[in-house]
Short mmCIF file of C-alpha atoms in Angstrom, two decimals:
data_model
loop_
_atom_site.label_atom_id
_atom_site.label_comp_id
_atom_site.label_asym_id
_atom_site.label_seq_id
_atom_site.Cartn_x
_atom_site.Cartn_y
_atom_site.Cartn_z
CA MET A 1 -57.78 -5.77 -5.19
CA SER A 2 -54.80 -4.31 -3.42
CA GLY A 3 -51.70 -5.76 -1.81
CA GLU A 4 -48.36 -7.08 -2.95
CA HIS A 5 -49.75 -10.41 -4.11
CA ALA A 6 -53.10 -9.25 -5.52
CA ASP A 7 -52.63 -10.92 -8.91
CA LEU A 8 -51.70 -14.21 -7.28
CA ALA A 9 -54.91 -14.24 -5.24
CA ASP A 10 -56.87 -14.10 -8.48
CA LEU A 11 -55.45 -17.37 -9.81
CA SER A 12 -57.75 -20.35 -10.03
CA LEU A 13 -57.00 -23.43 -7.91
CA LEU A 14 -55.55 -25.29 -10.90
CA GLN A 15 -53.55 -22.27 -12.05
CA ALA A 16 -52.08 -21.91 -8.58
CA ALA A 17 -51.23 -25.62 -8.40
CA ALA A 18 -49.64 -25.54 -11.86
CA ALA A 19 -47.61 -22.45 -10.96
CA VAL A 20 -46.25 -24.18 -7.86
CA ALA A 21 -45.47 -27.35 -9.79
CA ALA A 22 -43.61 -25.32 -12.41
CA ARG A 23 -41.83 -23.43 -9.62
CA ASP A 24 -43.10 -20.16 -11.07
CA VAL A 25 -44.72 -19.35 -7.72
CA SER A 26 -43.87 -20.33 -4.18
CA PRO A 27 -46.51 -21.77 -1.81
CA LEU A 28 -45.37 -19.05 0.57
CA GLU A 29 -46.46 -16.39 -1.92
CA LEU A 30 -49.86 -18.08 -2.33
CA VAL A 31 -50.45 -18.18 1.42
CA GLU A 32 -49.34 -14.56 1.76
CA ALA A 33 -51.70 -13.56 -1.05
CA CYS A 34 -54.64 -15.15 0.74
CA LEU A 35 -53.67 -13.74 4.13
CA GLU A 36 -53.48 -10.25 2.60
CA GLN A 37 -57.04 -10.60 1.34
CA ILE A 38 -58.23 -11.90 4.70
CA GLU A 39 -56.46 -9.08 6.51
CA ALA A 40 -57.96 -6.49 4.19
CA HIS A 41 -61.55 -7.68 4.08
CA ASP A 42 -62.49 -10.17 6.76
CA ASP A 43 -63.30 -7.62 9.44
CA ALA A 44 -66.13 -6.46 7.17
CA LEU A 45 -67.22 -9.80 5.67
CA HIS A 46 -66.77 -12.25 8.58
CA ALA A 47 -65.82 -15.17 6.35
CA PHE A 48 -63.51 -16.83 8.87
CA ILE A 49 -63.89 -18.09 12.43
CA SER A 50 -60.22 -19.11 12.70
CA VAL A 51 -57.22 -18.18 10.58
CA TYR A 52 -54.07 -20.30 10.95
CA GLY A 53 -51.67 -17.71 9.55
CA GLU A 54 -48.45 -18.83 11.22
CA SER A 55 -49.20 -22.50 10.76
CA ALA A 56 -50.05 -22.01 7.07
CA LEU A 57 -46.88 -20.02 6.48
CA GLY A 58 -44.84 -22.74 8.18
CA VAL A 59 -46.37 -25.49 6.04
CA ALA A 60 -45.87 -23.30 2.97
CA ARG A 61 -42.15 -22.99 3.71
CA ALA A 62 -41.90 -26.77 3.94
CA ALA A 63 -43.91 -27.16 0.71
CA GLU A 64 -41.60 -24.68 -0.98
CA ALA A 65 -38.55 -26.66 0.07
CA MET A 66 -40.11 -29.89 -1.15
CA ALA A 67 -41.01 -28.35 -4.50
CA ALA A 68 -37.46 -27.02 -4.81
CA ALA A 69 -36.19 -30.56 -4.22
CA GLY A 70 -38.46 -31.79 -7.00
CA HIS A 71 -41.01 -33.49 -4.76
CA LEU A 72 -44.70 -32.67 -4.97
CA ILE A 73 -46.99 -34.30 -2.41
CA GLY A 74 -49.98 -34.35 -4.74
CA PRO A 75 -52.09 -32.39 -7.23
CA LEU A 76 -52.80 -29.53 -4.79
CA HIS A 77 -49.21 -29.19 -3.55
CA GLY A 78 -48.70 -25.88 -1.79
CA VAL A 79 -52.16 -24.45 -2.51
CA PRO A 80 -54.05 -22.84 0.41
CA ILE A 81 -57.64 -23.89 1.02
CA ALA A 82 -60.23 -23.17 3.72
CA LEU A 83 -62.51 -25.52 5.65
CA LYS A 84 -66.01 -24.95 6.97
CA ASP A 85 -65.82 -24.96 10.75
CA ASN A 86 -67.89 -28.10 11.21
CA ILE A 87 -65.07 -30.20 9.70
CA ALA A 88 -62.66 -31.59 12.28
CA VAL A 89 -58.99 -30.65 12.31
CA GLU A 90 -56.84 -32.46 14.86
CA GLY A 91 -56.10 -30.32 17.89
CA LEU A 92 -57.71 -27.16 16.53
CA ALA A 93 -61.03 -25.65 17.52
CA THR A 94 -63.93 -26.94 15.45
CA THR A 95 -66.91 -24.94 16.62
CA ALA A 96 -69.58 -25.75 14.01
CA GLY A 97 -70.36 -22.07 14.39
CA SER A 98 -71.64 -22.67 17.90
CA LYS A 99 -70.96 -21.62 21.46
CA ILE A 100 -71.62 -25.18 22.56
CA LEU A 101 -68.60 -26.59 20.67
CA ALA A 102 -66.43 -23.49 21.12
CA ASP A 103 -63.81 -25.43 23.09
CA TRP A 104 -63.92 -28.73 21.21
CA LEU A 105 -60.50 -29.85 20.00
CA PRO A 106 -60.91 -32.93 17.77
CA ALA A 107 -58.60 -35.87 18.34
CA GLU A 108 -58.17 -36.47 14.61
CA ASP A 109 -58.70 -34.91 11.22
CA ALA A 110 -61.89 -35.54 9.30
CA THR A 111 -61.31 -37.92 6.40
CA VAL A 112 -61.71 -35.11 3.87
CA VAL A 113 -59.04 -33.06 5.66
CA GLY A 114 -56.65 -35.99 5.53
CA ARG A 115 -57.32 -36.37 1.82
CA LEU A 116 -56.66 -32.69 1.14
CA ARG A 117 -53.47 -32.71 3.18
CA GLY A 118 -52.46 -35.88 1.33
CA ALA A 119 -52.92 -34.00 -1.94
CA GLY A 120 -50.59 -31.27 -0.69
CA ALA A 121 -53.15 -28.58 0.16
CA ILE A 122 -52.41 -26.12 2.96
CA VAL A 123 -55.19 -25.43 5.48
CA LEU A 124 -55.54 -21.66 5.88
CA GLY A 125 -58.34 -21.59 8.42
CA LYS A 126 -61.92 -22.40 9.28
CA THR A 127 -64.83 -20.54 7.76
CA ASN A 128 -67.92 -19.01 9.31
CA MET A 129 -71.21 -20.84 9.00
CA HIS A 130 -74.79 -20.86 10.16
CA GLU A 131 -74.77 -22.23 13.70
CA PHE A 132 -74.60 -26.05 13.51
CA ALA A 133 -75.40 -25.66 9.78
CA TRP A 134 -79.10 -25.36 10.68
CA GLY A 135 -80.07 -22.37 8.55
CA GLY A 136 -79.34 -20.57 5.33
CA THR A 137 -78.14 -17.08 6.23
CA THR A 138 -74.79 -17.38 8.12
CA ALA A 139 -76.01 -14.59 10.40
CA ASN A 140 -73.97 -16.15 13.16
CA PRO A 141 -74.68 -14.77 16.66
CA HIS A 142 -71.42 -16.09 18.11
CA TYR A 143 -68.77 -15.38 15.43
CA GLY A 144 -70.17 -12.48 13.43
CA VAL A 145 -72.83 -11.88 10.83
CA ALA A 146 -71.34 -12.86 7.47
CA ARG A 147 -71.80 -10.52 4.50
CA ASN A 148 -71.88 -10.93 0.74
CA PRO A 149 -68.73 -9.64 -1.02
CA TRP A 150 -70.78 -8.42 -3.99
CA ARG A 151 -72.82 -6.12 -1.74
CA SER A 152 -72.10 -6.00 1.96
CA ASP A 153 -75.70 -5.20 2.90
CA ARG A 154 -76.77 -8.58 1.44
CA PHE A 155 -76.43 -12.07 2.91
CA PRO A 156 -74.00 -14.72 1.64
CA ALA A 157 -76.60 -17.51 2.14
CA GLY A 158 -75.54 -20.60 4.03
CA SER A 159 -74.97 -22.60 5.85
CA SER A 160 -71.49 -22.64 4.21
CA GLY A 161 -71.62 -18.86 3.84
CA GLY A 162 -68.08 -18.22 5.00
CA SER A 163 -66.68 -20.69 2.47
CA GLY A 164 -68.63 -18.97 -0.30
CA ILE A 165 -67.33 -15.55 0.71
CA ALA A 166 -63.73 -16.76 1.11
CA VAL A 167 -63.60 -18.17 -2.41
CA ALA A 168 -65.44 -15.26 -4.08
CA ALA A 169 -63.36 -12.64 -2.24
CA ARG A 170 -60.07 -14.32 -3.19
CA MET A 171 -59.25 -15.15 0.44
CA SER A 172 -58.77 -18.79 -0.53
CA TYR A 173 -58.35 -20.73 -3.78
CA ALA A 174 -61.05 -23.17 -2.75
CA ALA A 175 -63.00 -24.22 0.32
CA LEU A 176 -64.91 -27.15 1.68
CA GLY A 177 -68.57 -26.78 2.49
CA THR A 178 -71.21 -29.17 3.73
CA ASP A 179 -74.63 -29.59 2.17
CA THR A 180 -77.74 -31.06 3.76
CA GLY A 181 -80.58 -29.04 2.21
CA GLY A 182 -78.51 -26.80 -0.06
CA SER A 183 -75.73 -25.44 2.13
CA ILE A 184 -73.00 -25.67 -0.54
CA ARG A 185 -75.13 -24.77 -3.55
CA LEU A 186 -76.94 -21.79 -2.02
CA PRO A 187 -73.82 -19.82 -1.00
CA ALA A 188 -72.15 -20.84 -4.26
CA ALA A 189 -75.04 -19.25 -6.17
CA VAL A 190 -75.33 -15.98 -4.26
CA ASN A 191 -71.56 -15.48 -4.10
CA GLY A 192 -71.05 -16.21 -7.81
CA ILE A 193 -68.92 -19.35 -7.49
CA VAL A 194 -69.13 -23.10 -8.20
CA GLY A 195 -70.04 -25.79 -5.68
CA ILE A 196 -71.08 -29.41 -5.81
CA ARG A 197 -73.23 -31.54 -3.56
CA PRO A 198 -71.96 -35.09 -4.21
CA THR A 199 -74.06 -38.21 -4.59
CA ILE A 200 -74.97 -39.31 -1.07
CA GLY A 201 -72.17 -41.57 0.14
CA ARG A 202 -69.61 -40.49 -2.47
CA VAL A 203 -67.55 -38.28 -0.10
CA SER A 204 -66.89 -39.30 3.49
CA ASN A 205 -68.71 -37.55 6.34
CA HIS A 206 -66.35 -38.99 8.97
CA GLY A 207 -65.23 -36.23 11.30
CA VAL A 208 -67.93 -33.77 10.25
CA VAL A 209 -70.37 -32.42 12.86
CA PRO A 210 -73.73 -33.73 11.62
CA LEU A 211 -76.88 -31.80 10.83
CA ALA A 212 -79.15 -34.50 9.39
CA TRP A 213 -77.41 -37.85 9.00
CA SER A 214 -79.50 -39.15 6.13
CA MET A 215 -78.83 -36.11 3.92
CA ASP A 216 -75.44 -34.71 5.00
CA THR A 217 -72.67 -34.40 2.38
CA VAL A 218 -69.29 -32.64 2.03
CA GLY A 219 -68.13 -30.97 -1.17
CA PRO A 220 -65.79 -28.43 -2.77
CA MET A 221 -66.49 -24.77 -3.48
CA THR A 222 -64.32 -23.14 -6.15
CA ARG A 223 -64.31 -20.40 -8.77
CA THR A 224 -64.32 -22.69 -11.83
CA VAL A 225 -65.86 -26.02 -12.71
CA ALA A 226 -62.43 -27.43 -13.62
CA ASP A 227 -61.20 -26.54 -10.12
CA CYS A 228 -64.25 -28.19 -8.63
CA ALA A 229 -63.63 -31.41 -10.56
CA ALA A 230 -59.97 -31.47 -9.51
CA MET A 231 -60.78 -30.99 -5.84
CA PHE A 232 -63.64 -33.47 -6.02
CA ALA A 233 -61.23 -36.12 -7.34
CA VAL A 234 -59.18 -35.70 -4.17
CA LEU A 235 -62.23 -36.04 -1.90
CA ALA A 236 -64.23 -38.83 -3.55
CA GLY A 237 -63.93 -42.46 -2.58
CA HIS A 238 -64.93 -45.11 -0.10
CA ASP A 239 -64.20 -44.57 3.59
CA PRO A 240 -64.64 -47.53 5.93
CA ARG A 241 -64.92 -45.10 8.88
CA ASP A 242 -68.19 -43.69 7.45
CA SER A 243 -71.03 -46.22 7.66
CA GLY A 244 -72.85 -44.38 4.88
CA SER A 245 -69.90 -44.40 2.49
CA ALA A 246 -70.55 -45.97 -0.91
CA SER A 247 -68.19 -48.67 -2.14
CA VAL A 248 -68.63 -47.61 -5.75
CA PRO A 249 -65.44 -47.06 -7.80
CA THR A 250 -64.40 -43.47 -8.55
CA VAL A 251 -63.67 -42.22 -12.07
CA ASP A 252 -61.51 -39.49 -13.61
CA TYR A 253 -63.80 -36.56 -12.85
CA SER A 254 -61.94 -34.23 -15.24
CA ARG A 255 -62.04 -36.64 -18.17
CA ASP A 256 -64.96 -34.95 -19.95
CA LEU A 257 -64.26 -31.29 -19.21
CA ASP A 258 -63.38 -30.60 -22.85
CA ARG A 259 -66.08 -32.72 -24.48
CA GLY A 260 -68.64 -29.92 -24.69
CA ALA A 261 -72.39 -30.21 -24.31
CA ARG A 262 -73.18 -31.60 -27.76
CA GLY A 263 -75.35 -34.67 -27.58
CA LEU A 264 -76.31 -34.32 -23.94
CA ARG A 265 -80.01 -34.36 -23.09
CA VAL A 266 -80.88 -31.64 -20.58
CA GLY A 267 -84.10 -32.16 -18.67
CA ILE A 268 -86.33 -29.42 -17.34
CA VAL A 269 -89.53 -29.65 -15.29
CA PRO A 270 -91.29 -26.51 -16.56
CA SER A 271 -94.18 -26.61 -14.12
CA TYR A 272 -91.85 -26.55 -11.12
CA PHE A 273 -88.47 -25.22 -12.23
CA PHE A 274 -89.81 -22.00 -13.75
CA SER A 275 -92.61 -20.97 -11.45
CA HIS A 276 -92.42 -18.98 -8.24
CA LEU A 277 -89.08 -17.26 -8.75
CA GLN A 278 -87.81 -13.73 -9.26
CA PRO A 279 -87.92 -12.61 -12.93
CA ALA A 280 -84.16 -12.01 -13.10
CA VAL A 281 -83.47 -15.54 -11.93
CA HIS A 282 -86.03 -16.97 -14.35
CA ASP A 283 -84.52 -15.10 -17.29
CA ALA A 284 -80.90 -15.93 -16.44
CA VAL A 285 -81.54 -19.65 -16.08
CA ARG A 286 -83.67 -19.74 -19.24
CA GLU A 287 -80.84 -18.00 -21.08
CA ALA A 288 -78.33 -20.47 -19.64
CA ILE A 289 -80.42 -23.35 -20.99
CA ALA A 290 -80.57 -21.60 -24.36
CA THR A 291 -76.77 -21.36 -24.26
CA LEU A 292 -76.51 -25.09 -23.63
CA GLU A 293 -78.84 -25.65 -26.59
CA ARG A 294 -76.62 -23.51 -28.79
CA LEU A 295 -73.72 -25.68 -27.65
CA GLY A 296 -75.53 -28.75 -28.97
CA ALA A 297 -77.46 -30.01 -25.97
CA GLN A 298 -81.02 -31.18 -26.46
CA VAL A 299 -83.63 -29.83 -24.03
CA VAL A 300 -86.23 -32.37 -22.93
CA GLU A 301 -89.32 -31.40 -20.97
CA VAL A 302 -90.18 -33.86 -18.22
CA GLU A 303 -92.91 -34.00 -15.61
CA ILE A 304 -92.14 -35.25 -12.10
CA ASP A 305 -95.63 -35.90 -10.74
CA HIS A 306 -94.75 -35.89 -7.08
CA ILE A 307 -92.23 -33.05 -6.97
CA GLU A 308 -94.67 -30.88 -5.01
CA GLY A 309 -94.31 -31.80 -1.37
CA ASN A 310 -90.55 -31.93 -1.41
CA ILE A 311 -90.13 -28.84 0.75
CA SER A 312 -92.35 -30.26 3.47
CA ALA A 313 -90.40 -33.52 3.42
CA GLN A 314 -87.18 -31.59 3.61
CA LEU A 315 -88.35 -29.50 6.57
CA THR A 316 -89.61 -32.57 8.42
CA ILE A 317 -86.41 -34.59 8.03
CA GLU A 318 -84.18 -31.60 8.58
CA SER A 319 -86.12 -30.87 11.77
CA CYS A 320 -86.23 -34.30 13.32
CA GLU A 321 -82.66 -35.49 12.71
CA PRO A 322 -80.86 -32.41 14.14
CA SER A 323 -83.20 -32.40 17.13
CA THR A 324 -82.17 -35.97 17.82
CA TYR A 325 -78.46 -35.11 17.74
CA HIS A 326 -78.98 -32.02 19.90
CA GLN A 327 -81.41 -33.55 22.42
CA ARG A 328 -79.10 -33.41 25.46
CA TRP A 329 -77.70 -29.95 24.79
CA LEU A 330 -81.19 -28.55 24.13
CA ARG A 331 -82.16 -29.56 27.66
CA GLU A 332 -78.91 -28.71 29.42
CA ARG A 333 -77.73 -25.58 27.57
CA PRO A 334 -80.70 -24.12 25.65
CA GLU A 335 -79.54 -20.55 26.24
CA ASP A 336 -76.27 -21.28 24.43
CA TYR A 337 -78.03 -21.60 21.06
CA GLY A 338 -78.86 -18.64 18.86
CA ALA A 339 -82.57 -17.80 18.91
CA ASP A 340 -83.31 -19.09 15.40
CA VAL A 341 -81.55 -22.44 15.82
CA ARG A 342 -83.05 -23.03 19.26
CA ILE A 343 -86.61 -22.68 17.98
CA LEU A 344 -85.88 -24.99 15.01
CA LEU A 345 -84.48 -27.62 17.35
CA GLU A 346 -87.53 -27.32 19.59
CA MET A 347 -89.84 -27.69 16.58
CA GLY A 348 -88.03 -30.86 15.54
CA GLU A 349 -88.90 -32.41 18.89
CA LEU A 350 -92.60 -31.81 18.31
CA HIS A 351 -93.07 -33.84 15.13
CA LEU A 352 -94.43 -37.35 15.28
CA ALA A 353 -92.45 -40.40 14.25
CA THR A 354 -95.04 -41.02 11.53
CA HIS A 355 -94.36 -37.57 10.03
CA TYR A 356 -90.66 -38.40 9.84
CA LEU A 357 -91.14 -41.84 8.36
CA GLN A 358 -93.68 -40.69 5.78
CA ALA A 359 -91.17 -38.04 4.71
CA GLN A 360 -88.52 -40.75 4.37
CA ARG A 361 -90.92 -42.86 2.29
CA TYR A 362 -91.64 -39.80 0.11
CA ARG A 363 -87.90 -39.59 -0.62
CA ALA A 364 -88.07 -43.06 -2.14
CA LEU A 365 -91.02 -42.01 -4.31
CA LEU A 366 -89.30 -38.83 -5.54
CA ARG A 367 -86.09 -40.72 -6.17
CA GLU A 368 -87.90 -43.34 -8.23
CA GLN A 369 -89.45 -40.63 -10.40
CA PHE A 370 -86.11 -38.98 -11.06
CA LEU A 371 -84.37 -42.27 -11.80
CA ASP A 372 -87.15 -43.07 -14.24
CA ALA A 373 -86.70 -39.66 -15.89
CA PHE A 374 -82.99 -40.35 -16.34
CA ARG A 375 -83.94 -42.87 -19.02
CA SER A 376 -84.65 -39.87 -21.26
CA VAL A 377 -82.27 -37.18 -19.95
CA ASP A 378 -78.63 -37.02 -18.90
CA ALA A 379 -79.01 -34.16 -16.39
CA PHE A 380 -81.59 -31.67 -15.17
CA VAL A 381 -81.01 -27.91 -15.13
CA CYS A 382 -82.93 -25.54 -12.85
CA PRO A 383 -82.31 -22.44 -10.73
CA THR A 384 -80.25 -22.99 -7.59
CA LEU A 385 -82.57 -20.76 -5.58
CA PRO A 386 -85.51 -18.58 -6.61
CA PHE A 387 -84.04 -15.22 -5.57
CA THR A 388 -80.78 -13.29 -5.40
CA ALA A 389 -79.06 -12.27 -2.17
CA THR A 390 -81.49 -10.76 0.33
CA ALA A 391 -80.77 -8.16 3.00
CA VAL A 392 -78.52 -9.21 5.86
CA GLY A 393 -80.65 -10.19 8.83
CA ALA A 394 -83.85 -10.87 6.86
CA ASP A 395 -85.85 -13.93 7.88
CA SER A 396 -88.34 -13.54 5.06
CA VAL A 397 -88.03 -12.92 1.33
CA GLU A 398 -90.22 -11.47 -1.41
CA ILE A 399 -90.33 -13.65 -4.50
CA GLU A 400 -93.66 -12.99 -6.20
CA ASP A 401 -96.52 -11.74 -4.08
CA GLY A 402 -95.66 -10.80 -0.53
CA GLU A 403 -93.16 -11.98 2.02
CA GLU A 404 -92.40 -15.67 2.56
CA ASP A 405 -90.53 -17.61 5.22
CA MET A 406 -86.86 -17.66 4.21
CA LEU A 407 -86.15 -21.27 5.16
CA SER A 408 -88.97 -22.76 3.09
CA ALA A 409 -88.33 -20.47 0.13
CA ILE A 410 -84.60 -20.98 -0.05
CA MET A 411 -84.88 -24.78 -0.47
CA GLN A 412 -87.36 -24.72 -3.37
CA PHE A 413 -84.85 -26.24 -5.81
CA THR A 414 -81.99 -27.57 -3.70
CA GLY A 415 -84.27 -29.85 -1.67
CA VAL A 416 -84.85 -32.09 -4.68
CA SER A 417 -81.34 -33.49 -4.83
CA SER A 418 -80.96 -33.44 -1.05
CA LEU A 419 -83.96 -35.75 -0.74
CA THR A 420 -83.17 -37.99 -3.69
CA GLY A 421 -79.44 -38.23 -2.91
CA LEU A 422 -78.58 -37.23 -6.47
CA PRO A 423 -75.49 -35.08 -7.15
CA ALA A 424 -76.01 -31.41 -8.00
CA LEU A 425 -73.59 -28.77 -9.28
CA ALA A 426 -74.16 -25.02 -8.79
CA VAL A 427 -72.70 -22.84 -11.56
CA PRO A 428 -72.85 -19.03 -11.93
CA CYS A 429 -75.15 -18.10 -14.82
CA GLY A 430 -75.83 -14.38 -14.60
CA PHE A 431 -76.37 -11.26 -12.53
CA ASP A 432 -79.45 -9.27 -11.61
CA ALA A 433 -79.92 -5.53 -12.09
CA ASP A 434 -78.18 -4.87 -8.76
CA GLY A 435 -75.10 -6.80 -9.84
CA LEU A 436 -75.89 -9.77 -7.60
CA PRO A 437 -74.93 -13.26 -8.86
CA ILE A 438 -77.45 -15.84 -10.08
CA GLY A 439 -76.76 -19.56 -10.10
CA MET A 440 -78.09 -22.54 -11.99
CA GLN A 441 -78.14 -26.05 -10.64
CA VAL A 442 -77.31 -29.16 -12.69
CA ILE A 443 -78.67 -32.40 -11.20
CA GLY A 444 -77.28 -35.74 -12.35
CA ARG A 445 -77.54 -39.50 -12.10
CA PRO A 446 -76.14 -41.20 -9.00
CA PHE A 447 -72.32 -41.17 -9.04
CA ASP A 448 -72.30 -39.36 -12.40
CA GLU A 449 -70.61 -36.18 -11.19
CA ALA A 450 -68.39 -36.30 -14.31
CA THR A 451 -71.35 -35.40 -16.54
CA LEU A 452 -72.20 -32.46 -14.31
CA PHE A 453 -68.63 -31.20 -14.58
CA ARG A 454 -68.81 -31.71 -18.38
CA LEU A 455 -71.95 -29.59 -18.70
CA GLY A 456 -70.67 -26.97 -16.30
CA ALA A 457 -67.32 -26.70 -18.05
CA ALA A 458 -69.01 -26.40 -21.44
CA PHE A 459 -71.12 -23.56 -20.06
CA GLN A 460 -68.13 -21.78 -18.54
CA ALA A 461 -66.19 -22.12 -21.81
CA ALA A 462 -69.00 -20.18 -23.51
CA THR A 463 -69.64 -17.55 -20.81
CA ASP A 464 -67.66 -15.21 -18.58
CA PHE A 465 -69.76 -15.03 -15.40
CA HIS A 466 -67.11 -16.96 -13.46
CA HIS A 467 -64.41 -14.47 -14.46
CA ARG A 468 -66.17 -11.55 -12.80
CA ARG A 469 -65.17 -10.71 -9.28
CA PRO A 470 -66.65 -8.57 -6.54
CA ASP A 471 -65.35 -5.03 -6.13
CA LEU A 472 -64.01 -4.96 -2.59
CA SER A 473 -62.44 -1.53 -2.76
CA MET B 1 -105.80 -32.02 0.83
CA THR B 2 -105.88 -32.13 4.60
CA ASP B 3 -107.29 -29.20 6.56
CA GLU B 4 -104.85 -26.76 8.05
CA THR B 5 -103.43 -28.15 11.26
CA GLN B 6 -103.98 -25.65 14.06
CA ILE B 7 -101.58 -26.16 16.91
CA SER B 8 -102.32 -24.17 20.07
CA ALA B 9 -99.78 -23.21 22.72
CA GLU B 10 -101.49 -25.74 24.95
CA ALA B 11 -100.95 -28.46 22.33
CA VAL B 12 -97.29 -27.44 22.04
CA ARG B 13 -96.92 -27.80 25.80
CA ALA B 14 -98.52 -31.26 25.65
CA LEU B 15 -96.17 -32.36 22.88
CA ALA B 16 -93.21 -30.94 24.79
CA THR B 17 -94.29 -32.84 27.90
CA ALA B 18 -94.42 -36.03 25.85
CA ALA B 19 -90.86 -35.33 24.71
CA ALA B 20 -89.70 -34.34 28.23
CA LEU B 21 -88.69 -30.98 26.79
CA PRO B 22 -88.90 -28.09 29.28
CA LEU B 23 -90.67 -25.15 27.64
CA ASP B 24 -91.79 -21.91 29.23
CA PRO B 25 -95.22 -20.48 28.27
CA GLN B 26 -93.89 -17.77 25.98
CA ARG B 27 -91.84 -20.26 23.97
CA ALA B 28 -94.91 -22.42 23.54
CA GLU B 29 -96.75 -19.41 22.11
CA ASP B 30 -93.86 -18.68 19.73
CA LEU B 31 -93.67 -22.27 18.55
CA ALA B 32 -97.38 -22.78 17.99
CA GLU B 33 -97.88 -20.61 14.93
CA ARG B 34 -94.83 -21.84 13.04
CA LEU B 35 -95.47 -25.45 13.95
CA SER B 36 -99.01 -25.19 12.61
CA GLY B 37 -97.67 -24.41 9.15
CA TRP B 38 -95.04 -27.11 9.17
CA LEU B 39 -97.34 -29.82 10.49
CA THR B 40 -99.98 -28.92 7.91
CA GLY B 41 -97.39 -29.73 5.23
CA ALA B 42 -96.28 -32.86 7.08
CA ASN B 43 -99.86 -34.09 7.35
CA GLU B 44 -100.47 -33.48 3.64
CA LEU B 45 -97.39 -35.57 2.91
CA SER B 46 -98.61 -38.30 5.25
CA GLU B 47 -101.95 -38.36 3.42
CA LYS B 48 -100.16 -38.66 0.07
CA MET B 49 -97.93 -41.47 1.27
CA SER B 50 -100.86 -43.32 2.83
CA ALA B 51 -102.51 -43.76 -0.56
CA PRO B 52 -102.93 -47.42 -1.59
CA GLU B 53 -100.49 -47.10 -4.52
CA HIS B 54 -97.67 -46.29 -2.11
CA LEU B 55 -98.42 -48.97 0.44
CA GLN B 56 -95.44 -51.14 -0.46
CA ARG B 57 -92.94 -48.30 -0.67
CA GLN B 58 -90.03 -48.48 1.78
CA PRO B 59 -87.75 -45.65 2.92
CA THR B 60 -84.49 -45.55 0.96
CA ALA B 61 -81.79 -42.95 1.39
CA THR B 62 -78.67 -44.37 -0.27
CA PHE B 63 -77.53 -45.72 -3.62
CA THR B 64 -75.86 -49.07 -3.98
CA HIS B 65 -74.96 -48.87 -7.66
CA PRO B 66 -74.20 -46.17 -10.25
CA ASP B 67 -76.70 -47.60 -12.73
CA PRO B 68 -80.17 -46.20 -11.94
CA GLU B 69 -81.73 -49.40 -13.22
CA LEU B 70 -79.87 -51.33 -10.55
CA SER B 71 -80.14 -48.81 -7.73
CA GLU B 72 -83.78 -49.48 -7.09
#
């Protein structure tokens, strides 16, 4: 990295917050460090749709004055963060990566934005995304094709691709993403960072442009598991403005970060989790599980009889619900959609109601099988996706024999928790021969995000994958 | 397993008409092939979920309690 504040940009979220609290670092310096990285690299990577440089500097000056007076707003006081551009910010463009919402100025902040501001975080800008979150490449036709910071000819995945890039490339200490079929976990994996999809209902969706109502979630993307737990604690909790919000009490999500993996039972589904994936991904995730075993975890093999079929259910639900939301625009402004999203929205209109409802009933079946399996395991571990970052612009991928449709292939493992509503944490667990990151996914019981953070933190304490950073020179 | 569902451009146009979705002929051609694959999977899932052992199963998308035993 270059620039006056290069070392500051490399701090973790918690390190940055602690440095501000100790008055070792000014919020102004943190914002400047991020803006330097954005200035240096965003023309090439296209991580951001909007950057609020002047606004962020102004808030940072105020945060600096407050810290000097001995007053900290909250645990993220003075730390810059980025937001995916489908999350509403009062009075500022929230495009959802689309031409259709290019001029939309929300009347109020999304609940998660209010919570972050209430914790003292400074909003740096809005990140690039797959148009309306309906896709996994972030090859956005309206705001620029996003690129992977580890290799700029590869994709950053999506739909929260810009958030993944921003965190990996040290443009932000953390970012918010949204996850319907894997849109936090996929870019976390291919950009070498951490991200969590919460239990459905745990984090408010109020003020977030929907993709598929019954599966949409919001979650943090960070460089360490400890950062993820800290940011999650700010976001989690009941919101009466979200009809899907769970009224289940929150816990201290960082309470078990130092407890290690000893005694935890880690479930694997060998017939599904370790077939049909690239060898490098297979080997890295197997080695990660071996590491957890060495740390004292017990590996338990489990069969989930009905796990096959989950991709079809995912595609059906994720087709029909967005097509419902977009029905008017698809008739009035079809040419304003990118070609890939337009055809997906048209396909969603051509399913039958019985297809949709059978897919919803399948979710209940899959969920029952996982809940039953949680009698004998504490968490499942599997790959986050079956391949490493593919070429920018590709709409197919080679995994084993021949090319496959990208959209179906990319959701092989993330669809399971999207359908069941279970929480899932993506953690870096290796690199392939080209130096591209590989991620593992830890799936937990409902509302038991703390155990996922415990396992992830134990893994990061024993490995250094999360300390590596892309060479942007 | 159900047979592969073959959707023609003509069938796409009929479905689009049912949905009051304007669709020019070329788009119907483009949609037909991809939709065939997706609806084959959807029909397989429908067959699975129509089995007698799943007859009483209701759609559920949320959790009401952190204890899995009580969430069902």
